[in-house]
Amino acid sequence: MNQTSRDGFTSSFGVLVATLGSAVGLGNIWKFPSLTGANGGAGFLLVYLLATLLVGLPVMIVETMLGRAARANAVSAFDRVAPRRQWWWKSIGWMGFAAALLILAFYSEVAGWVYAYVFKAMAGQIATTDRQVAGAVFAELVANPLSSLLWQWVVLAVTGSIIMFGVARGIEAVTRRLMPLLFILLLVLCARSLTLPGASAGLSFLFSPDLAKITPAVVLTALGLAFFKLSIGMGCMLTYGSYFRDNQNIPLTATRVMFADLSVSLLAGMAIFPAVFAFGFEPAAGPSLVFMTIPAVFTAMPGGTLFMTLFFILTAIASVGAMLSLLEVPVAILSERFGLGRKRASLTTIAAVAALGVPAALSSSLTSDLKVLAMNPFDLFDFLSSNVLLPLGGIMVCLFVGWVYGLPEMARQLSNDGALRNQRLVSVVFLLVRFVAPLSIAAVLLHGLKLF
Ligand code: PFF
């Protein structure tokens, strides 16, 4: 085990910011609004909140706990904590490895759009409230194979060069300063968006649920989003947990991250949906939603170009924190299990993502007709990771902790060897991961995939 690569987090605040840096990302600003819009609004939000509280939070707690107990990457961790070393538990780590690469393949593309929009915003090319114009600008960007690939490579070059130096240095220090700025800017945006004429239609879309719109497929998507948002079900929180300090209060940290992450999503939703309705955009526009509405909101306010540029810069930064945590999963596995140096492990991972990223980046141009399960590569990678691999990983983590690892060891770990008085809380989390979470994830998966 290469201990020198485990720089680890240096303070309790460092742990919180790094973990929040993994959770907060394009998931809040891009995925949450587009999925909420495409799946009918408030009903989807309600299911997503339930999934986050009843399944997401407990899984996040136990996954982080396993990482800290093992102090190893997502695969090797199970060598250490599985008593009889049953090989299949290690598949959780390998599934996480695959999921990380799939997510990175499309995530880096969306981050590429964000980078491109920084420059478009500065140049004043997206200063419009006209949805035809806004739509055309976005369509032109994604339909150009060369610029799609180039922006993706820029993103990979930036994140790849940071990950080589480890997790704690570099971007973590940057996000620590810029995360509050993201909050402030979102608040400004919300204030502007909520005072637009016609804003209330957006709010009722977001907050008054129409239960008829909740189908099994919608529930599966909401569950998938809960996993994606909290970076769980794929060894990412486990890997981060392995860098936690011994005296970190894991349940408290996870709860704080969950609430902070939810607030960012809700703020993004409150910035976007009023504008959608005020300017006549289509809430179900999908991935392009944020790229059309955010410019519209800013264009309608003084100093719009500056705010718009800042917004995309901060979104780009938020995406970097999340991407670093995604990269860390394969990088830690490659460097610790295969003895690759940090640098070679990083380069190998980036190369793999760049290769997988080609079909994803070209999904609106050359590979748009390459359909598997009626989805282009971009949508397929997203679907396979969020709606299949992450929930499956989540079930396995729950079964492992609930039925193999057991309550006594879990109570010892989560109370930091008895230093924290949280037995009751731990028993509730234990019941959730032993029964409630695995059964509900399994039911949602089977129904949502129409296997049952
Ligand atoms: N949670 C990140 C976001 O919402 O943008 C994305 C993500 C990061 C997913 C890390 C999974 C992961 F392991």
Coordinates of C-alpha atoms and ligand atoms in Angstrom, one line a residue:
M1 CA 0.0 0.0 0.0
N2 CA 1.4 3.3 -1.1
Q3 CA 0.8 5.4 2.0
T4 CA 2.5 8.5 0.5
S5 CA -0.4 8.9 -2.0
R6 CA -2.8 9.1 0.9
D7 CA -2.3 12.8 1.6
G8 CA -5.6 12.8 3.5
F9 CA -7.6 15.7 4.7
T10 CA -6.0 17.9 7.3
S11 CA -8.9 19.3 9.3
S12 CA -12.5 18.7 10.0
F13 CA -13.4 21.6 7.8
G14 CA -11.2 20.3 5.0
V15 CA -13.1 17.0 5.1
L16 CA -16.4 18.8 4.9
V17 CA -15.4 21.0 2.0
A18 CA -13.8 18.2 0.1
T19 CA -16.8 16.0 0.5
L20 CA -19.1 18.8 -0.4
G21 CA -16.9 19.5 -3.4
S22 CA -17.5 16.0 -4.6
A23 CA -21.3 16.2 -4.1
V24 CA -21.9 19.6 -5.5
G25 CA -21.3 19.9 -9.2
L26 CA -23.0 19.7 -12.5
G27 CA -25.5 17.4 -10.8
N28 CA -27.0 20.4 -9.0
I29 CA -26.8 23.0 -11.7
W30 CA -27.3 20.9 -14.8
K31 CA -28.8 17.5 -14.0
F32 CA -31.2 18.3 -11.2
P33 CA -33.0 21.1 -13.1
S34 CA -33.1 19.2 -16.4
L35 CA -34.4 16.0 -14.8
T36 CA -36.9 17.8 -12.7
G37 CA -38.1 19.7 -15.8
A38 CA -38.3 16.5 -17.9
N39 CA -40.1 14.5 -15.3
G40 CA -42.9 16.8 -14.4
G41 CA -41.5 19.0 -11.6
A42 CA -42.7 18.9 -8.0
G43 CA -43.7 15.2 -8.0
F44 CA -40.2 14.3 -9.1
L45 CA -38.7 16.6 -6.5
L46 CA -40.7 14.9 -3.8
V47 CA -39.6 11.4 -4.7
Y48 CA -36.0 12.7 -5.0
L49 CA -36.2 14.2 -1.5
L50 CA -37.5 10.9 -0.1
A51 CA -34.9 8.9 -1.9
T52 CA -32.1 11.2 -0.5
L53 CA -33.3 11.0 3.1
L54 CA -34.3 7.3 3.3
V55 CA -31.7 5.8 1.0
G56 CA -29.0 8.3 0.0
L57 CA -28.0 9.5 3.5
P58 CA -27.7 6.1 5.1
V59 CA -25.8 4.7 2.2
M60 CA -23.5 7.7 2.3
I61 CA -22.8 7.2 6.0
V62 CA -22.0 3.5 5.7
E63 CA -20.0 3.9 2.5
T64 CA -17.8 6.6 4.1
M65 CA -17.5 4.5 7.2
L66 CA -16.2 1.4 5.2
G67 CA -13.6 3.6 3.6
R68 CA -12.3 5.0 6.8
A69 CA -12.3 1.6 8.5
A70 CA -10.3 0.1 5.6
R71 CA -8.1 3.1 4.6
A72 CA -7.9 1.8 1.1
N73 CA -9.3 2.2 -2.4
A74 CA -12.7 0.9 -3.4
V75 CA -11.6 -2.6 -4.4
S76 CA -8.9 -3.3 -1.7
A77 CA -11.2 -2.0 1.0
F78 CA -13.2 -5.2 0.8
D79 CA -10.1 -7.3 1.2
R80 CA -9.7 -5.6 4.6
V81 CA -13.2 -5.4 5.9
A82 CA -14.7 -8.6 4.5
P83 CA -14.0 -11.3 7.1
R84 CA -13.7 -14.3 4.8
R85 CA -12.6 -12.2 1.9
Q86 CA -15.5 -13.3 -0.3
W87 CA -14.5 -12.2 -3.8
W88 CA -17.9 -10.9 -4.8
W89 CA -17.8 -7.9 -2.4
K90 CA -14.9 -6.6 -4.4
S91 CA -17.1 -6.4 -7.4
I92 CA -18.6 -3.3 -5.7
G93 CA -15.3 -1.6 -6.2
W94 CA -14.9 -2.8 -9.8
M95 CA -18.5 -1.7 -10.6
G96 CA -17.5 1.7 -9.1
F97 CA -14.4 1.7 -11.4
A98 CA -16.6 1.2 -14.4
A99 CA -19.3 3.7 -13.3
A100 CA -16.6 6.4 -12.7
L101 CA -15.3 6.0 -16.2
L102 CA -18.8 6.1 -17.7
I103 CA -19.8 9.1 -15.7
L104 CA -16.6 10.9 -16.5
A105 CA -17.1 10.3 -20.2
F106 CA -20.3 12.4 -20.4
Y107 CA -19.6 14.6 -17.4
S108 CA -16.4 15.9 -19.0
E109 CA -18.4 16.8 -22.1
V110 CA -21.0 18.8 -20.1
A111 CA -18.1 20.5 -18.3
G112 CA -16.7 21.3 -21.7
W113 CA -20.0 23.1 -22.6
V114 CA -19.7 25.0 -19.4
Y115 CA -16.1 26.1 -20.2
A116 CA -17.2 27.1 -23.7
Y117 CA -20.0 29.1 -22.3
V118 CA -17.6 31.1 -20.1
F119 CA -16.1 32.4 -23.3
K120 CA -19.4 32.9 -25.0
A121 CA -20.7 34.8 -22.0
M122 CA -17.6 37.1 -22.0
A123 CA -18.0 37.7 -25.7
G124 CA -21.6 38.6 -25.3
Q125 CA -22.7 35.8 -27.7
I126 CA -25.3 34.4 -25.3
A127 CA -26.9 37.7 -24.1
T128 CA -30.4 36.9 -25.3
T129 CA -33.8 36.1 -23.8
D130 CA -35.0 34.8 -27.2
R131 CA -35.3 31.0 -26.9
Q132 CA -34.8 30.5 -30.6
V133 CA -31.5 32.3 -30.5
A134 CA -30.4 30.6 -27.2
G135 CA -31.4 27.2 -28.6
A136 CA -29.4 27.9 -31.8
V137 CA -26.2 28.8 -29.9
F138 CA -26.3 25.7 -27.9
A139 CA -27.2 23.5 -30.9
E140 CA -24.3 24.9 -32.8
L141 CA -21.9 24.1 -30.0
V142 CA -22.9 20.5 -29.6
A143 CA -23.4 19.7 -33.3
N144 CA -19.7 20.6 -34.0
P145 CA -17.7 17.4 -33.5
L146 CA -14.3 19.1 -33.3
S147 CA -15.3 21.8 -30.8
S148 CA -17.1 19.2 -28.7
L149 CA -14.0 17.0 -28.5
L150 CA -11.6 19.9 -27.9
W151 CA -13.6 21.3 -25.0
Q152 CA -13.8 17.9 -23.5
W153 CA -10.0 17.5 -23.8
V154 CA -9.5 20.9 -22.2
V155 CA -11.5 19.7 -19.2
L156 CA -9.6 16.5 -19.0
A157 CA -6.3 18.3 -19.2
V158 CA -7.2 20.6 -16.4
T159 CA -8.6 18.0 -14.1
G160 CA -5.9 15.4 -15.1
S161 CA -3.1 17.8 -14.2
I162 CA -4.6 18.5 -10.8
I163 CA -5.4 14.9 -9.8
M164 CA -1.7 14.0 -10.4
F165 CA -0.8 16.1 -7.4
G166 CA -3.2 14.5 -5.1
V167 CA -6.6 15.4 -3.7
A168 CA -5.9 17.7 -0.8
R169 CA -3.6 20.1 -2.7
G170 CA -4.6 22.4 -5.5
I171 CA -8.3 22.5 -6.3
E172 CA -9.4 21.6 -2.8
A173 CA -7.9 24.8 -1.6
V174 CA -9.4 26.7 -4.5
T175 CA -13.0 25.3 -4.0
R176 CA -12.8 26.1 -0.4
R177 CA -12.7 29.8 -1.3
L178 CA -15.0 29.6 -4.3
M179 CA -17.8 27.4 -3.0
P180 CA -19.2 30.3 -0.8
L181 CA -19.1 32.5 -3.9
L182 CA -21.2 30.0 -5.8
F183 CA -23.8 30.1 -3.0
I184 CA -23.8 33.9 -3.1
L185 CA -24.2 34.1 -6.9
L186 CA -27.0 31.5 -6.8
L187 CA -28.8 33.7 -4.3
V188 CA -28.4 36.7 -6.5
L189 CA -29.7 34.7 -9.4
C190 CA -32.7 33.4 -7.4
A191 CA -33.6 36.9 -6.4
R192 CA -33.5 38.1 -10.0
S193 CA -35.4 35.1 -11.3
L194 CA -38.1 35.2 -8.6
T195 CA -38.9 38.8 -9.3
L196 CA -39.4 38.3 -13.0
P197 CA -43.0 38.8 -14.1
G198 CA -44.6 35.3 -14.4
A199 CA -42.2 33.7 -11.9
S200 CA -44.9 32.1 -9.9
A201 CA -45.7 29.5 -12.6
G202 CA -42.1 28.3 -12.2
L203 CA -42.4 28.0 -8.5
S204 CA -45.6 26.1 -8.6
F205 CA -44.1 23.8 -11.2
L206 CA -41.3 23.2 -8.7
F207 CA -43.3 23.0 -5.5
S208 CA -46.9 21.7 -6.2
P209 CA -46.7 18.1 -6.9
D210 CA -48.9 16.3 -9.4
L211 CA -48.7 12.7 -8.1
A212 CA -50.1 11.3 -11.4
K213 CA -46.8 12.0 -13.1
I214 CA -44.9 9.7 -10.8
T215 CA -44.3 6.5 -12.7
P216 CA -41.9 3.6 -11.9
A217 CA -39.4 5.0 -14.4
V218 CA -39.6 8.4 -12.8
V219 CA -39.0 6.9 -9.4
L220 CA -35.9 5.1 -10.7
T221 CA -34.6 8.3 -12.2
A222 CA -35.1 10.2 -8.9
L223 CA -33.3 7.4 -7.0
G224 CA -30.5 7.5 -9.6
L225 CA -30.2 11.2 -9.1
A226 CA -30.0 10.8 -5.3
F227 CA -27.1 8.4 -5.8
F228 CA -25.4 10.6 -8.4
K229 CA -25.8 13.7 -6.3
L230 CA -24.2 12.3 -3.2
S231 CA -21.5 10.5 -5.1
I232 CA -22.5 7.1 -3.6
G233 CA -23.0 3.6 -4.8
M234 CA -19.7 3.6 -6.7
G235 CA -16.9 3.7 -4.2
C236 CA -16.4 7.4 -4.4
M237 CA -17.5 8.2 -0.9
L238 CA -15.7 5.1 0.2
T239 CA -12.5 6.4 -1.3
Y240 CA -13.0 9.8 0.2
G241 CA -13.8 8.2 3.6
S242 CA -10.4 6.5 3.5
Y243 CA -8.9 10.0 3.7
F244 CA -11.1 11.1 6.6
R245 CA -9.5 11.8 10.0
D246 CA -10.0 9.2 12.8
N247 CA -12.0 11.6 14.9
Q248 CA -14.3 12.8 12.1
N249 CA -18.0 12.6 13.0
I250 CA -19.2 10.7 9.9
P251 CA -23.0 10.8 10.4
L252 CA -22.8 14.5 11.1
T253 CA -20.5 15.3 8.2
A254 CA -22.7 13.2 5.8
T255 CA -25.9 15.0 7.0
R256 CA -24.4 18.4 6.6
V257 CA -23.2 17.6 3.1
M258 CA -26.6 16.3 2.2
F259 CA -28.4 19.4 3.3
A260 CA -25.9 21.8 1.8
D261 CA -26.1 19.8 -1.5
L262 CA -29.9 19.9 -1.4
S263 CA -29.9 23.7 -0.9
V264 CA -27.6 24.2 -3.9
S265 CA -30.0 22.1 -6.0
L266 CA -33.1 24.0 -4.8
L267 CA -31.4 27.3 -5.3
A268 CA -30.5 26.3 -8.9
G269 CA -34.1 25.1 -9.4
M270 CA -35.5 28.4 -8.1
A271 CA -33.2 30.3 -10.3
I272 CA -34.1 28.4 -13.4
F273 CA -37.8 27.5 -13.4
P274 CA -39.3 30.9 -12.8
A275 CA -37.1 32.1 -15.8
V276 CA -38.3 29.1 -17.9
F277 CA -41.9 30.1 -17.5
A278 CA -41.3 33.9 -17.6
F279 CA -39.5 33.7 -21.0
G280 CA -41.4 30.8 -22.5
F281 CA -38.7 28.1 -22.5
E282 CA -39.6 24.5 -22.4
P283 CA -39.1 22.9 -18.9
A284 CA -38.6 19.5 -20.5
A285 CA -35.8 20.8 -22.8
G286 CA -33.4 18.2 -21.2
P287 CA -29.6 18.8 -21.0
S288 CA -29.8 22.1 -22.8
L289 CA -32.1 23.7 -20.2
V290 CA -29.6 25.5 -18.0
F291 CA -27.5 26.7 -21.0
M292 CA -30.6 28.5 -22.4
T293 CA -32.3 29.8 -19.2
I294 CA -29.3 31.1 -17.2
P295 CA -28.2 33.5 -20.0
A296 CA -31.8 34.7 -20.3
V297 CA -32.0 35.5 -16.6
F298 CA -28.7 37.4 -16.6
T299 CA -29.5 39.2 -19.8
A300 CA -32.5 40.7 -18.1
M301 CA -30.4 42.3 -15.4
P302 CA -27.9 45.1 -15.2
G303 CA -24.3 43.9 -15.3
G304 CA -25.6 40.7 -16.9
T305 CA -22.5 39.9 -18.9
L306 CA -20.3 40.0 -15.8
F307 CA -22.7 37.9 -13.7
M308 CA -23.2 35.4 -16.5
T309 CA -19.5 34.9 -17.0
L310 CA -18.9 34.5 -13.3
F311 CA -21.7 32.0 -13.1
F312 CA -20.2 29.8 -15.7
I313 CA -16.8 30.1 -14.2
L314 CA -18.1 29.0 -10.8
T315 CA -20.0 26.2 -12.4
A316 CA -16.8 25.1 -14.1
I317 CA -15.1 25.2 -10.8
A318 CA -17.9 23.2 -9.1
S319 CA -17.5 20.6 -11.9
V320 CA -13.8 20.3 -11.2
G321 CA -14.3 19.3 -7.5
A322 CA -16.8 16.6 -8.5
M323 CA -14.6 15.3 -11.4
L324 CA -11.6 15.1 -9.1
S325 CA -13.5 12.8 -6.8
L326 CA -14.7 10.7 -9.8
L327 CA -11.1 10.4 -11.1
E328 CA -9.9 9.5 -7.6
V329 CA -11.8 6.2 -7.7
P330 CA -9.9 4.6 -10.6
V331 CA -6.7 6.5 -9.8
A332 CA -6.6 5.1 -6.2
I333 CA -7.4 1.6 -7.4
L334 CA -4.7 1.7 -10.2
S335 CA -2.1 3.2 -8.0
E336 CA -2.7 1.1 -4.9
R337 CA -3.6 -2.3 -6.3
F338 CA -1.4 -2.2 -9.4
G339 CA 1.5 -0.2 -8.0
L340 CA 1.3 2.4 -10.8
G341 CA 2.7 5.7 -9.6
R342 CA 0.2 8.4 -9.0
K343 CA 1.2 10.0 -12.3
R344 CA 0.9 6.9 -14.4
A345 CA -2.4 6.0 -12.7
S346 CA -3.8 9.5 -13.5
L347 CA -2.6 9.4 -17.1
T348 CA -4.1 5.9 -17.7
T349 CA -7.4 7.0 -16.2
I350 CA -7.5 10.2 -18.3
A351 CA -6.6 8.2 -21.5
A352 CA -9.5 5.8 -20.7
V353 CA -11.9 8.6 -20.2
A354 CA -10.8 10.4 -23.3
A355 CA -11.4 7.2 -25.3
L356 CA -14.8 6.6 -23.8
G357 CA -15.6 10.3 -24.1
V358 CA -15.3 10.3 -27.9
P359 CA -18.7 8.6 -28.6
A360 CA -20.3 10.7 -25.8
A361 CA -19.0 14.0 -27.1
L362 CA -20.1 13.2 -30.6
S363 CA -23.6 12.2 -29.6
S364 CA -25.2 15.3 -31.1
S365 CA -23.2 14.9 -34.3
L366 CA -21.4 11.8 -35.7
T367 CA -22.7 9.2 -33.2
S368 CA -26.3 10.5 -32.9
D369 CA -27.7 7.5 -34.8
L370 CA -25.6 5.0 -32.9
K371 CA -28.5 3.9 -30.7
V372 CA -28.4 1.2 -28.0
L373 CA -31.6 0.7 -26.1
A374 CA -32.9 3.7 -28.1
M375 CA -30.3 6.0 -26.5
N376 CA -27.3 7.7 -28.0
P377 CA -23.9 7.1 -26.3
F378 CA -24.2 10.2 -24.1
D379 CA -27.6 9.2 -22.7
L380 CA -26.7 5.6 -22.5
F381 CA -23.6 6.2 -20.3
D382 CA -25.7 8.5 -18.1
F383 CA -28.5 5.9 -17.8
L384 CA -26.2 2.9 -17.3
S385 CA -24.3 4.6 -14.5
S386 CA -27.0 6.5 -12.6
N387 CA -29.9 4.3 -13.1
V388 CA -28.2 0.8 -13.1
L389 CA -24.7 0.7 -11.7
L390 CA -25.1 3.2 -8.8
P391 CA -28.3 1.7 -7.4
L392 CA -26.8 -1.8 -7.8
G393 CA -23.6 -0.7 -6.0
G394 CA -25.9 0.8 -3.3
I395 CA -27.7 -2.4 -2.8
M396 CA -24.5 -4.3 -2.4
V397 CA -23.0 -1.8 0.1
C398 CA -26.2 -2.1 2.1
L399 CA -26.2 -5.9 2.1
F400 CA -22.6 -6.0 3.0
V401 CA -22.9 -3.6 6.0
G402 CA -26.3 -4.9 7.0
W403 CA -25.6 -8.6 6.8
V404 CA -21.8 -9.2 6.9
Y405 CA -20.2 -6.2 8.6
G406 CA -22.9 -6.1 11.3
L407 CA -24.2 -3.7 13.9
P408 CA -21.5 -4.0 16.6
E409 CA -18.6 -3.1 14.3
M410 CA -20.7 -0.4 12.6
A411 CA -21.5 1.2 16.0
R412 CA -17.9 1.1 17.0
Q413 CA -16.8 2.8 13.8
L414 CA -19.5 5.4 13.7
S415 CA -19.1 6.3 17.3
N416 CA -15.3 6.7 16.8
D417 CA -14.7 3.9 19.3
G418 CA -17.3 5.1 21.8
A419 CA -16.2 8.8 21.7
L420 CA -19.6 9.9 20.2
R421 CA -22.9 9.1 21.9
N422 CA -24.9 8.2 18.8
Q423 CA -26.1 4.7 19.4
R424 CA -29.7 5.3 18.7
L425 CA -28.9 7.1 15.4
V426 CA -26.6 4.2 14.4
S427 CA -29.4 1.7 15.1
V428 CA -31.8 3.6 12.8
V429 CA -29.2 3.8 10.1
F430 CA -28.5 0.1 10.5
L431 CA -32.2 -0.8 10.1
L432 CA -32.3 1.4 7.0
V433 CA -29.3 -0.3 5.4
R434 CA -30.2 -3.8 6.5
F435 CA -33.8 -3.8 5.2
V436 CA -35.4 -0.6 4.0
A437 CA -32.7 0.7 1.5
P438 CA -31.9 -2.6 -0.2
L439 CA -35.5 -3.7 -0.6
S440 CA -36.6 -0.3 -1.9
I441 CA -33.7 0.1 -4.3
A442 CA -34.3 -3.4 -5.6
A443 CA -38.0 -2.8 -6.0
V444 CA -37.4 0.5 -7.8
L445 CA -34.7 -1.0 -10.0
L446 CA -36.9 -4.0 -11.1
H447 CA -39.9 -1.8 -11.7
G448 CA -38.1 1.1 -13.3
L449 CA -36.2 -1.2 -15.7
K450 CA -39.5 -3.0 -16.4
L451 CA -38.0 -6.3 -15.3
F452 CA -40.9 -6.9 -12.9
Ligands
PFF1 N1 -22.0 14.4 -7.2 C1 -21.6 15.0 -8.5 C2 -22.6 16.0 -9.0 O1 -23.7 16.0 -8.6 O2 -22.2 16.8 -9.9 C3 -21.3 14.0 -9.5 C4 -20.6 12.7 -9.0 C5 -19.3 12.9 -8.4 C6 -21.2 11.5 -9.1 C7 -18.7 11.7 -7.9 C8 -20.6 10.4 -8.7 C9 -19.3 10.5 -8.1 F1 -18.7 9.5 -7.6

